[in-house]
Tab-separated table of C-alpha atoms and ligand atoms in Angstrom:
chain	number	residue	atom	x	y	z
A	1	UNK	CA	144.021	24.043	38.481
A	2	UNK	CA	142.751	20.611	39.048
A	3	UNK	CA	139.753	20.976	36.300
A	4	UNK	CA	139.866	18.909	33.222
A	5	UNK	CA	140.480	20.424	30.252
A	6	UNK	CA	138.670	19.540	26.907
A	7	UNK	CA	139.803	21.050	23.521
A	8	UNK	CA	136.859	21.047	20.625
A	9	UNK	CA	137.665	21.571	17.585
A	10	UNK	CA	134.506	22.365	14.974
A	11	UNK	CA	132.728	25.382	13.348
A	12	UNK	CA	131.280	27.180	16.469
A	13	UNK	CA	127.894	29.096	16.017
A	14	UNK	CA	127.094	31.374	19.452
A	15	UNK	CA	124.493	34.571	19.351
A	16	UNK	CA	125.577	37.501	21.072
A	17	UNK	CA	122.658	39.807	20.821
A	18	UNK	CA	119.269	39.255	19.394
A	19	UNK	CA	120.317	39.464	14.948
A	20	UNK	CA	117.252	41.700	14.346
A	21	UNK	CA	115.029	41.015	11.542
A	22	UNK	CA	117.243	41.416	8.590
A	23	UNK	CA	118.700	39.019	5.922
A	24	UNK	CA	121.902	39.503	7.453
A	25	UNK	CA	122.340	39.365	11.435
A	26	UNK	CA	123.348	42.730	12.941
A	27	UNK	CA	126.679	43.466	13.253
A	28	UNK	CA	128.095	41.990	15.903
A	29	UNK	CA	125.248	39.736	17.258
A	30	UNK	CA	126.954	36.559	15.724
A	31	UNK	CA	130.270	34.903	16.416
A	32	UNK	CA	131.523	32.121	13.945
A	33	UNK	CA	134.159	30.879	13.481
A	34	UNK	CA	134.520	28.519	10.827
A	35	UNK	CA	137.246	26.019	11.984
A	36	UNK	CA	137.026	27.070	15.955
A	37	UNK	CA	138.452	25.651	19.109
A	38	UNK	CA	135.906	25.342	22.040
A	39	UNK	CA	137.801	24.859	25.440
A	40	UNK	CA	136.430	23.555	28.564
A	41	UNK	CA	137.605	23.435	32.134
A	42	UNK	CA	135.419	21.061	33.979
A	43	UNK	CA	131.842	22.532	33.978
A	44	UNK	CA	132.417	25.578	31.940
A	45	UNK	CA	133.963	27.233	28.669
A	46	UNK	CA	137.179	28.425	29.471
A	47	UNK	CA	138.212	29.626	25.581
A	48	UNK	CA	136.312	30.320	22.353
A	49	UNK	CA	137.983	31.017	18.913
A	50	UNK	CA	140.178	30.693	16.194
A	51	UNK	CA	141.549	27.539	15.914
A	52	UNK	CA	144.447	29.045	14.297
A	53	UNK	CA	145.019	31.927	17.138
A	54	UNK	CA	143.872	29.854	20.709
A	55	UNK	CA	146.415	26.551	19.269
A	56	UNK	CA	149.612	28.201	20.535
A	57	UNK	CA	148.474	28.515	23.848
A	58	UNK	CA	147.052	24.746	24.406
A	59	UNK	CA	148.987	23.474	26.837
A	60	UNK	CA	152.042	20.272	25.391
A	61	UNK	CA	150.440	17.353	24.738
A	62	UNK	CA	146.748	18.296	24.109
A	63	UNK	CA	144.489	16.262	22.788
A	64	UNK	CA	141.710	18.082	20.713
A	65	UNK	CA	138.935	16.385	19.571
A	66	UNK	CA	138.536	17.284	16.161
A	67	UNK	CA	134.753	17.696	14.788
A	68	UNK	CA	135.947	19.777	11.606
A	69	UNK	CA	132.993	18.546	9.457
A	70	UNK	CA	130.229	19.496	12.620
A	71	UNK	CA	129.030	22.563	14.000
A	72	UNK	CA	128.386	23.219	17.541
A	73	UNK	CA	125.702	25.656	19.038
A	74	UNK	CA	124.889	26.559	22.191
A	75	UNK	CA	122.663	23.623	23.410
A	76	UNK	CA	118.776	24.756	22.888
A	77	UNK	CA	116.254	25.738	25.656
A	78	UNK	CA	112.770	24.632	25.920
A	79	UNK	CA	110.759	27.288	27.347
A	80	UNK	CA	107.702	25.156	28.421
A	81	UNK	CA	107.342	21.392	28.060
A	82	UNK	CA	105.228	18.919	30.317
A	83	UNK	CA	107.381	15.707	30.867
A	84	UNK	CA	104.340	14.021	32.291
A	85	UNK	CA	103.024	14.525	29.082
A	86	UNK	CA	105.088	12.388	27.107
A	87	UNK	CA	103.327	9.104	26.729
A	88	UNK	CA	100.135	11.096	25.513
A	89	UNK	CA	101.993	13.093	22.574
A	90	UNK	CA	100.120	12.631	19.337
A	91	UNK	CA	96.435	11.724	20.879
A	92	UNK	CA	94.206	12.245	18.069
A	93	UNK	CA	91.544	14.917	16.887
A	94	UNK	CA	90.488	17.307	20.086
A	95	UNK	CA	90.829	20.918	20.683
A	96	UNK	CA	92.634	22.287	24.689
A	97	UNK	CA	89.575	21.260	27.045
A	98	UNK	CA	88.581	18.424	25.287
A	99	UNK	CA	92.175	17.194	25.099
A	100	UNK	CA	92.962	18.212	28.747
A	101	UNK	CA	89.276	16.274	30.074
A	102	UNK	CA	90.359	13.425	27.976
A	103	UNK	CA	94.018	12.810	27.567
A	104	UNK	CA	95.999	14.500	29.849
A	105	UNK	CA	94.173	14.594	32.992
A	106	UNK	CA	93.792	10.695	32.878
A	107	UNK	CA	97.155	10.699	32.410
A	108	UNK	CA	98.873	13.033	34.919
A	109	UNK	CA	96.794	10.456	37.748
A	110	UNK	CA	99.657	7.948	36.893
A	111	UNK	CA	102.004	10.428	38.620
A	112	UNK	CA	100.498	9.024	42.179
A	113	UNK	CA	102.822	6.373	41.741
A	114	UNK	CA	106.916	7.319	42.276
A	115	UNK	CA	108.213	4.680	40.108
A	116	UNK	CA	106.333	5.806	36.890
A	117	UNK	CA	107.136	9.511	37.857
A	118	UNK	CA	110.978	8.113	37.910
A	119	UNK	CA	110.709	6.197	34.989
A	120	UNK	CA	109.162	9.070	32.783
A	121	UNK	CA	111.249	11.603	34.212
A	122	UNK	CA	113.907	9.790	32.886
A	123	UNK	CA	112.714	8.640	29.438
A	124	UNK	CA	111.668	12.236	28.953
A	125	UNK	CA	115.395	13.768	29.657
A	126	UNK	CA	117.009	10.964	27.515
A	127	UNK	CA	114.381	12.407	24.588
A	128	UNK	CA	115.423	15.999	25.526
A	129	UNK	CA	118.921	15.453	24.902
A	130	UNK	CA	118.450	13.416	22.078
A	131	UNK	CA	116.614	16.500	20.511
A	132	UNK	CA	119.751	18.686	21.627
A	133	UNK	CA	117.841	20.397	24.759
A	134	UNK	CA	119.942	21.209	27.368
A	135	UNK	CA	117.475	23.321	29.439
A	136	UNK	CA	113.607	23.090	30.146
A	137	UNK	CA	110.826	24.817	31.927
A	138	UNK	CA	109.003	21.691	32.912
A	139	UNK	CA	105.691	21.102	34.457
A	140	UNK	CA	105.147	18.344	36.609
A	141	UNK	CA	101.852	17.237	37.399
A	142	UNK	CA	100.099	17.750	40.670
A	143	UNK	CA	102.072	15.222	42.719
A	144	UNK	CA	104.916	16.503	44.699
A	145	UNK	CA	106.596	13.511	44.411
A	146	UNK	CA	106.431	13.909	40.240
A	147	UNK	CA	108.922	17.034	41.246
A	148	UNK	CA	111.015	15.308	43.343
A	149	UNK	CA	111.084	12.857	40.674
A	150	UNK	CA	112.560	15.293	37.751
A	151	UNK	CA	114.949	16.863	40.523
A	152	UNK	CA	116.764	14.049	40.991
A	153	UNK	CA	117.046	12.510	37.588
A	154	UNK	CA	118.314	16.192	36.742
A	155	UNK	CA	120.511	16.166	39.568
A	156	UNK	CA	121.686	13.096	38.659
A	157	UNK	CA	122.935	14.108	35.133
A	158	UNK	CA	124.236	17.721	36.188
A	159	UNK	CA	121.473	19.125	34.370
A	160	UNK	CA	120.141	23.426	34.499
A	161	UNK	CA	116.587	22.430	34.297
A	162	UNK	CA	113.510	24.074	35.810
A	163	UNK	CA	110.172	22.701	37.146
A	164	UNK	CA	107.247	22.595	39.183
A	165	UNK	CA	104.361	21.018	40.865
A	166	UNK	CA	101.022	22.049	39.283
A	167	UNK	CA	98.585	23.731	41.303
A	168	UNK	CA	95.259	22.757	40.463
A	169	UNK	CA	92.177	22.863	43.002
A	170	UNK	CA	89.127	23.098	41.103
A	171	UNK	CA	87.698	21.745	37.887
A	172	UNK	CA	89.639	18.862	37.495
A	173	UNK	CA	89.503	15.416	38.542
A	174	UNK	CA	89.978	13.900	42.332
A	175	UNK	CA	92.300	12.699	42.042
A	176	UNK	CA	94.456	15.700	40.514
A	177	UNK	CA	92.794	18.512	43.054
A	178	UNK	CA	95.667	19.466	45.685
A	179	UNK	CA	93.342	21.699	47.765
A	180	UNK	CA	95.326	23.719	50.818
A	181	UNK	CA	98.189	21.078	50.618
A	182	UNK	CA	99.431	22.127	46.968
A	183	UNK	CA	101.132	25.118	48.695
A	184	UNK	CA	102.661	23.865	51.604
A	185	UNK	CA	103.871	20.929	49.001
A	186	UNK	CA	105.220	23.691	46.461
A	187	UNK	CA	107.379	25.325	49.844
A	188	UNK	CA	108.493	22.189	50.751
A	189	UNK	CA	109.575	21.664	47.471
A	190	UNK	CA	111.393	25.288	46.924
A	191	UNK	CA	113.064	23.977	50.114
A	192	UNK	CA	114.858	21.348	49.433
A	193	UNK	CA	115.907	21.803	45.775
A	194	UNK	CA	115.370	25.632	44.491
A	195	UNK	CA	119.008	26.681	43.810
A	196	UNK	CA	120.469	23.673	44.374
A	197	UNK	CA	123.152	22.605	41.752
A	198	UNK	CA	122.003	24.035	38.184
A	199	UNK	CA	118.187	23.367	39.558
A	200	UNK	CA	115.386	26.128	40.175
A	201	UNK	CA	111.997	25.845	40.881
A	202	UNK	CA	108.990	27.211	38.821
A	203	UNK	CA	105.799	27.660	41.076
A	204	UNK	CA	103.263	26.100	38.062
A	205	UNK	CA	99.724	27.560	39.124
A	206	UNK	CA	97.976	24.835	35.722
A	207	UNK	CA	95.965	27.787	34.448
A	208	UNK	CA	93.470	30.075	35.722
A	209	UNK	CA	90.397	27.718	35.369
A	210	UNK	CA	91.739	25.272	37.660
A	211	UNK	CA	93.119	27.553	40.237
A	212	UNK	CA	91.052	29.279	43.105
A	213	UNK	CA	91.624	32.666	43.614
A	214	UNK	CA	93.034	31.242	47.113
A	215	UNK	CA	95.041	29.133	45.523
A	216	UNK	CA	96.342	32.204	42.982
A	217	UNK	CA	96.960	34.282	45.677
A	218	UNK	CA	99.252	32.166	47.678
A	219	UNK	CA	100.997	31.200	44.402
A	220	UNK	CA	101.670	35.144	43.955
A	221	UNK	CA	102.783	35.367	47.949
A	222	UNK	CA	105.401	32.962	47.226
A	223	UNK	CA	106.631	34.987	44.857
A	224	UNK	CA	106.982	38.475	46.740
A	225	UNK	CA	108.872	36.341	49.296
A	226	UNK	CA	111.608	34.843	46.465
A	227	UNK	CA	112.099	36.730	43.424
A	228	UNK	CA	114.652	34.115	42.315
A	229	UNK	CA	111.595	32.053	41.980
A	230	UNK	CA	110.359	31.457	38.479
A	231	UNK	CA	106.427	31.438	37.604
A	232	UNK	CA	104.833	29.180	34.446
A	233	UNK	CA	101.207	28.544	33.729
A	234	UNK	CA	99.119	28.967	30.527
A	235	UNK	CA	97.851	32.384	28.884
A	236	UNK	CA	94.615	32.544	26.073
A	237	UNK	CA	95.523	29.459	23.998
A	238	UNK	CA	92.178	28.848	23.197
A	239	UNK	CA	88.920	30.407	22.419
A	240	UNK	CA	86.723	27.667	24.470
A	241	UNK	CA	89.252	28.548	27.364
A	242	UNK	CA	88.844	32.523	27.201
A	243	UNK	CA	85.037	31.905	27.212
A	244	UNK	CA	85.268	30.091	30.138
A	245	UNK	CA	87.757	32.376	31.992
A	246	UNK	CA	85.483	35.103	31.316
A	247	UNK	CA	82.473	33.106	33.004
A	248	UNK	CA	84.607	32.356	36.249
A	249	UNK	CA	86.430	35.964	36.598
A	250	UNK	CA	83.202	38.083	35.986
A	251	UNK	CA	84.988	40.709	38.050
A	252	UNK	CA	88.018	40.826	35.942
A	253	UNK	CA	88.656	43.233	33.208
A	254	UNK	CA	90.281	40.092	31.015
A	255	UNK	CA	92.012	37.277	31.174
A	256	UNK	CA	95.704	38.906	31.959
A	257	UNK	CA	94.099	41.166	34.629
A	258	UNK	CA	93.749	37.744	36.825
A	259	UNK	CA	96.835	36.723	36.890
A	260	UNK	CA	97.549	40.808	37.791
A	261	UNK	CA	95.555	40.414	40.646
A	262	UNK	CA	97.190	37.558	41.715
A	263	UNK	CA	100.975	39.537	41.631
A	264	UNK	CA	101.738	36.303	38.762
A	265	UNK	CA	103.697	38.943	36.679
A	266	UNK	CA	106.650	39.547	36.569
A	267	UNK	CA	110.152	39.209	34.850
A	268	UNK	CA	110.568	35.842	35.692
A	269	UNK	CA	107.383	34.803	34.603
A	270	UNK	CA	106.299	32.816	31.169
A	271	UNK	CA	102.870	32.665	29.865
A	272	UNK	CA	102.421	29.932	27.684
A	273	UNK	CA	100.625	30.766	23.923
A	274	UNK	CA	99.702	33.858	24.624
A	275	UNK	CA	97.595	34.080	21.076
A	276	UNK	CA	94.120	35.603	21.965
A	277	UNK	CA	95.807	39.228	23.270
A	278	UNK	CA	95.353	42.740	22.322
A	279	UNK	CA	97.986	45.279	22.439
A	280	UNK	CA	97.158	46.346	25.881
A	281	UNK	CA	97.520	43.216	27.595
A	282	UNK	CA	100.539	42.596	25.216
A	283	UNK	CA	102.233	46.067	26.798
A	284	UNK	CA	101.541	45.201	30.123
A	285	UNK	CA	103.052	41.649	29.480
A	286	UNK	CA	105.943	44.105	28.461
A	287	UNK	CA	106.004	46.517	31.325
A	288	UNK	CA	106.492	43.839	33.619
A	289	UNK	CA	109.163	41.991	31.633
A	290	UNK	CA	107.216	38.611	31.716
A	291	UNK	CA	107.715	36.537	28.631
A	292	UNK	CA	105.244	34.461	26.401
A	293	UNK	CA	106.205	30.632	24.993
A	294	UNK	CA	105.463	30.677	21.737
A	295	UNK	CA	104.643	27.216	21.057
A	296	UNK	CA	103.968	26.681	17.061
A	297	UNK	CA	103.583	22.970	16.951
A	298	UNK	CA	101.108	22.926	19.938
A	299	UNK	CA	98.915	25.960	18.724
A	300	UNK	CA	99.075	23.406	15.217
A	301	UNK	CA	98.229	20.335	16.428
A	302	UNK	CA	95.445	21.568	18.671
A	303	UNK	CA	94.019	24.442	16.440
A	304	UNK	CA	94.793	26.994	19.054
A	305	UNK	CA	95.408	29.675	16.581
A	306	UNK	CA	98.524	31.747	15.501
A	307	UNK	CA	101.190	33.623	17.520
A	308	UNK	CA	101.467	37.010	16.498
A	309	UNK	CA	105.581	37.636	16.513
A	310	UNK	CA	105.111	41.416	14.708
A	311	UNK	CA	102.460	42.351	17.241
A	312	UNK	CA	104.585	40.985	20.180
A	313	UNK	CA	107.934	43.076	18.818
A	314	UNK	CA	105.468	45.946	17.892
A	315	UNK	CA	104.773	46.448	21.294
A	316	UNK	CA	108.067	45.134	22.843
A	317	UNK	CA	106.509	41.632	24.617
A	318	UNK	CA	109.376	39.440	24.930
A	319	UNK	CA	108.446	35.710	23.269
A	320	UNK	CA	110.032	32.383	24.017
A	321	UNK	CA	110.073	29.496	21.623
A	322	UNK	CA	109.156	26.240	23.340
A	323	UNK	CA	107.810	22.359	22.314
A	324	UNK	CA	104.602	22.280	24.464
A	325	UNK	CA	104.669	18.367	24.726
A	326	UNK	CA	102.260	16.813	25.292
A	327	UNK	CA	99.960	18.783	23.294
A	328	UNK	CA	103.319	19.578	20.815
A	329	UNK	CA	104.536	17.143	18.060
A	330	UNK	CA	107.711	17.555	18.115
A	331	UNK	CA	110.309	17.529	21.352
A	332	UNK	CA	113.351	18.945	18.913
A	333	UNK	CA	114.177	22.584	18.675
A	334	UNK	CA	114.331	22.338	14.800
A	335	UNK	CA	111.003	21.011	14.760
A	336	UNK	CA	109.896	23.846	17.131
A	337	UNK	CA	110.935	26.273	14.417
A	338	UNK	CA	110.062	25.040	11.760
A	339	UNK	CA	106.728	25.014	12.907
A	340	UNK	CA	106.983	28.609	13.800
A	341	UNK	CA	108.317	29.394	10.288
A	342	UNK	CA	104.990	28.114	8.744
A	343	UNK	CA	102.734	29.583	11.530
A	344	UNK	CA	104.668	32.768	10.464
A	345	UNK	CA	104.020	32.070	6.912
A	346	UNK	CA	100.434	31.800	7.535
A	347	UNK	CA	100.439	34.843	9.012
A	348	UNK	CA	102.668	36.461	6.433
A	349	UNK	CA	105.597	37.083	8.766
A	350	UNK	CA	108.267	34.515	7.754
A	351	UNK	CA	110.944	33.452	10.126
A	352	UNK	CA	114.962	34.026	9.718
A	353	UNK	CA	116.710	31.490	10.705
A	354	UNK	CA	118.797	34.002	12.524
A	355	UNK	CA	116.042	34.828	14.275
A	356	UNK	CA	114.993	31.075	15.186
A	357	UNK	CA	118.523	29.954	16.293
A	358	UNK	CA	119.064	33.200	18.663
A	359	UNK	CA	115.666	32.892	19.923
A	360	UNK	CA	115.738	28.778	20.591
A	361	UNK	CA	119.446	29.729	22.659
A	362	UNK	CA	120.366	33.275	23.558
A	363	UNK	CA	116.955	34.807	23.275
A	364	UNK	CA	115.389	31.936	25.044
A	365	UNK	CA	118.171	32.049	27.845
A	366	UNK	CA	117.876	36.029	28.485
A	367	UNK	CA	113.863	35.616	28.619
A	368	UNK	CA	114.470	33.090	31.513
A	369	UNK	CA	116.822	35.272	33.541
A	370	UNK	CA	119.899	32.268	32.673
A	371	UNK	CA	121.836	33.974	30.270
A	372	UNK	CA	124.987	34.674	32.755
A	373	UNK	CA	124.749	31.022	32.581
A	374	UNK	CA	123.997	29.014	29.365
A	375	UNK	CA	122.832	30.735	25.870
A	376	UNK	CA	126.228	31.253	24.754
A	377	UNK	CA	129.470	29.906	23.341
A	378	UNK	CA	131.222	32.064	26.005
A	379	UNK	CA	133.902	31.969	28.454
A	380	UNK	CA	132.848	31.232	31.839
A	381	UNK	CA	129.030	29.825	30.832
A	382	UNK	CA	128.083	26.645	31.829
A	383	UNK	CA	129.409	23.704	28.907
A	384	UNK	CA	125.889	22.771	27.640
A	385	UNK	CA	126.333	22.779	23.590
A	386	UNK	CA	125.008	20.030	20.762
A	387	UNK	CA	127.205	18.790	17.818
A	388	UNK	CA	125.297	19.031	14.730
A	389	UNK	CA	125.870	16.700	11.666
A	390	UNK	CA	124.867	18.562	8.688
A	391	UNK	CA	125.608	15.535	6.932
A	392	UNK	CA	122.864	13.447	8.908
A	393	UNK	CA	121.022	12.158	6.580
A	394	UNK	CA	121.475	11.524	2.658
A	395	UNK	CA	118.573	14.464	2.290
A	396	UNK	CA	119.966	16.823	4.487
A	397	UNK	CA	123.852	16.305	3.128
A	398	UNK	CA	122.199	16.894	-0.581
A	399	UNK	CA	120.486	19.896	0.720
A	400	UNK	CA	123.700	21.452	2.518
A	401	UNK	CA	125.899	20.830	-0.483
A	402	UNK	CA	123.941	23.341	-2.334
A	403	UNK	CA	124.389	25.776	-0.061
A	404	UNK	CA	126.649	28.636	-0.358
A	405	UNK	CA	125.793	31.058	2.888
A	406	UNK	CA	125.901	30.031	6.348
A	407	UNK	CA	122.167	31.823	6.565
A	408	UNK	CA	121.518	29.001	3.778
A	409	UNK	CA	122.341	26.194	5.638
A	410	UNK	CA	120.866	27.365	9.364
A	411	UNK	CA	117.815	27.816	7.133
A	412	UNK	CA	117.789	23.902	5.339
A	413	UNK	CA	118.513	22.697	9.031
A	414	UNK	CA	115.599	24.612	10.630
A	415	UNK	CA	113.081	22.881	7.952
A	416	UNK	CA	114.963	19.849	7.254
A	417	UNK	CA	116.585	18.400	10.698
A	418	UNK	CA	115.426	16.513	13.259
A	419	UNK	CA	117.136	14.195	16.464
A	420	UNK	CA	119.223	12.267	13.586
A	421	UNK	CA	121.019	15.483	13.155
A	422	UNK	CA	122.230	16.253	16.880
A	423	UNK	CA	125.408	14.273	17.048
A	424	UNK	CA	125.918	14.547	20.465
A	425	UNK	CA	124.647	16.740	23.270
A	426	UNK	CA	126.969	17.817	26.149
A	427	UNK	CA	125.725	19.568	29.070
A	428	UNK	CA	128.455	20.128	32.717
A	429	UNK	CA	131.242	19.864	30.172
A	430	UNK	CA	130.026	16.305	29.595
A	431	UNK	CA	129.111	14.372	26.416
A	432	UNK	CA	125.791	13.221	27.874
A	433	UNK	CA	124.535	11.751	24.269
A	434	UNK	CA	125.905	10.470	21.548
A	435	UNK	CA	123.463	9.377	18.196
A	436	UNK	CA	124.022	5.441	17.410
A	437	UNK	CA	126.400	5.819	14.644
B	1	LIG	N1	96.158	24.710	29.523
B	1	LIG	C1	96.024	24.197	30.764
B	1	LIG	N2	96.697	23.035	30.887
B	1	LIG	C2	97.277	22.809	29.695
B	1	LIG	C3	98.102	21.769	29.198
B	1	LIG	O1	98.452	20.806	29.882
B	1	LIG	N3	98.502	21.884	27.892
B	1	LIG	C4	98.147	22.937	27.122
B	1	LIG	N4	98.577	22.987	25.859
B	1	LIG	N5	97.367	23.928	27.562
B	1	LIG	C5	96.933	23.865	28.833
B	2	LIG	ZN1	101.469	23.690	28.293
């Protein structure tokens, strides 16, 4: 067929099935090969396997491109992020509604203006891919033309990538409220770009603070009339925040029960943080297959508290490991976990690095509903993968040489790498970025 072909030749690392909790991945969840062939045909992964047992049947004459000393993974997801937090990462010293009132807010009003929308969206998916993230759930702020923004940029670079326009119509600033327009500009929106290329659209009611019940409502409505519509707002991060919830919900039983009310559950939704539950709100977060970003350096950097990952398997509540920027410190998917290995430590529940890498690809792609497309090292998903240089840095190279397990070395890369260690990031079937050498 008219496609190009593309023959990789590297270690490939894919998840199959979530490893489970043990030393040793279940059998079966992993593929690896050690010296591997990835093939692509145009956007997708036509081959994985031996090198030794797919060569035969490359066709005369094909050029492989031979990474022997990298290792390739599926490329990572980022479950929630806010791109038009980017310039405020790392503002000092203030807990969620402090650092909303006097950080981010400020900040999202600069989103009135399309060429700074533009320019961010860009700078912000040039980070992402830096860091090895192929996929986001992105917020934008309240500014339809933020999302618009992001579309294109995405569009432009053949990226899967999901987003929305936050709905906010009370307790914010002016200049941020969106009042009875923010739904009519979310529609429009869904209109012209949900399912479009690798795009879908994420209807982003902020939180439940700055939402009417109106406003919630509608948000829910839009969702009976599109299930392939995807839902992302925030879930008790903070204890200032449940207080408040409390005060403007009297009539609700907690803080789950208003987004119930609103019909904002469901399997395609994501609840970011998630860290103030009980067990009861964490089985109905179950029952309805809705997911919860886990977002370690966030919950850090802010002093939000930590994630419960025993309590959330306990009572089967499906978790999603995501950056949180602005309010995260670190945009790269290695930096995401370790953070979550030492909020697990804290909490005396230690991460695998089994369970990191399968959760920061294939767990993070299943929770999103977009695992018949990306997630895997599998023939016929999308080609969205990173290279990874264990040799990155002097550090790093030291560190892997000791190693004599491939658990060892996912392990020294999930504390020890960062952006210098993604070698390149493909995503379409196309090398999209390559590290200055
Ligand atoms: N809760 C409501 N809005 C936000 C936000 O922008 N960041 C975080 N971390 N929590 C929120
Ligand atoms: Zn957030």
């Amino acid at each position: 067929n008219s496609f190009t072909d593309t023959f990789i030749r590297a270690e490939l690392i894919s998840f199959v099935h979530d490893p489970g909790n043990g030393d040793t991945p279940k059998a079966g969840s992993l593929e690896h090969y050690g010296d591997g062939l990835l093939w692509l045909k145009g956007q997708h992964i036509h081959a994985v396997g031996h090198f030794a047992e797919l060569s035969p049947s490359l066709p005369k004459g094909a050029e492989v491109l031979d990474y022997h000393d990298k290792l390739i993974m599926p490329g990572f997801i980022d479950t929630h992020v806010h791109y038009v937090q980017l310039d405020i990462m790392a503002s000092y010293g203030r807990q969620l509604l402090d650092w909303l009132n006097d950080y981010t807010f400020p900040e999202e009003c600069r989103f009135a203006n399309h060429a700074h929308a533009e320019a961010l969206s860009n700078a912000f998916l040039d980070e992402m891919l830096r860091a090895g993230t192929t996929t986001a759930q992105v917020f934008g702020s309240s500014h339809p033309g933020s999302v618009d923004a992001f579309f294109t940029a995405c569009q432009k670079r053949q990226l899967r990538m999901l987003v929305g326009k936050v709905l906010m119509d009370r307790n914010a600033p002016e200049a941020l409220m969106d009042g009875a327009s923010g739904i009519a500009d979310s529609e429009r929106l869904i209109e012209d770009w949900h399912g479009k290329q690798r795009l879908g659209y994420s209807v982003t009611p902020r939180f439940a603070p700055t939402s009417t019940k109106i406003q919630m409502d509608a948000a829910g409505a839009l969702l009976r009339n599109d299930p392939s519509l995807w839902l992302q707002t925030h879930l008790a991060e903070n204890s200032g925040e449940l207080d408040w919830v409390a005060e403007l919900f009297p009539g609700s039983r907690d803080y789950l029960a208003v987004y119930e009310e609103a019909g904002l559950v469901g399997p395609r939704s994501t609840f970011a943080h998630g860290i103030h539950l009980d067990n009861g709100m964490r089985k109905r977060l179950a029952d309805r297959g809705a997911n919860i970003a886990f977002c370690p350096s966030s919950n850090l950097f802010l002093g939000s508290g930590l994630f419960d990952r025993e309590a959330a398997k306990e009572t089967g509540m499906a978790f999603t490991y995501a950056s949180d920027i602005g309010a995260g410190t670190d945009l790269s998917g290695f930096g995401t976990l370790k953070a979550a290995y030492q909020v697990g430590q804290l909490g005396g529940q230690p991460l695998t690095a089994w369970q990191g890498f399968y959760g920061l690809t294939m767990g993070n792609a299943k929770a999103l509903s977009l695992d018949s497309h990306i997630g895997q090292l599998a023939p016929t998903l999308e080609a969205d993968f990173v290279v990874i240089d264990t040799q990155a840095t002097s550090l790093l190279s030291r560190r892997i040489s000791h190693c004599t397990t491939l658990g060892e070395r996912l392990f020294a890369l999930m504390m020890l790498a960062d952006d210098r260690a993604i070698y390149e990031t493909w995503a379409g079937g196309i090398c999209q970025h390559r590290r200055d050498v």
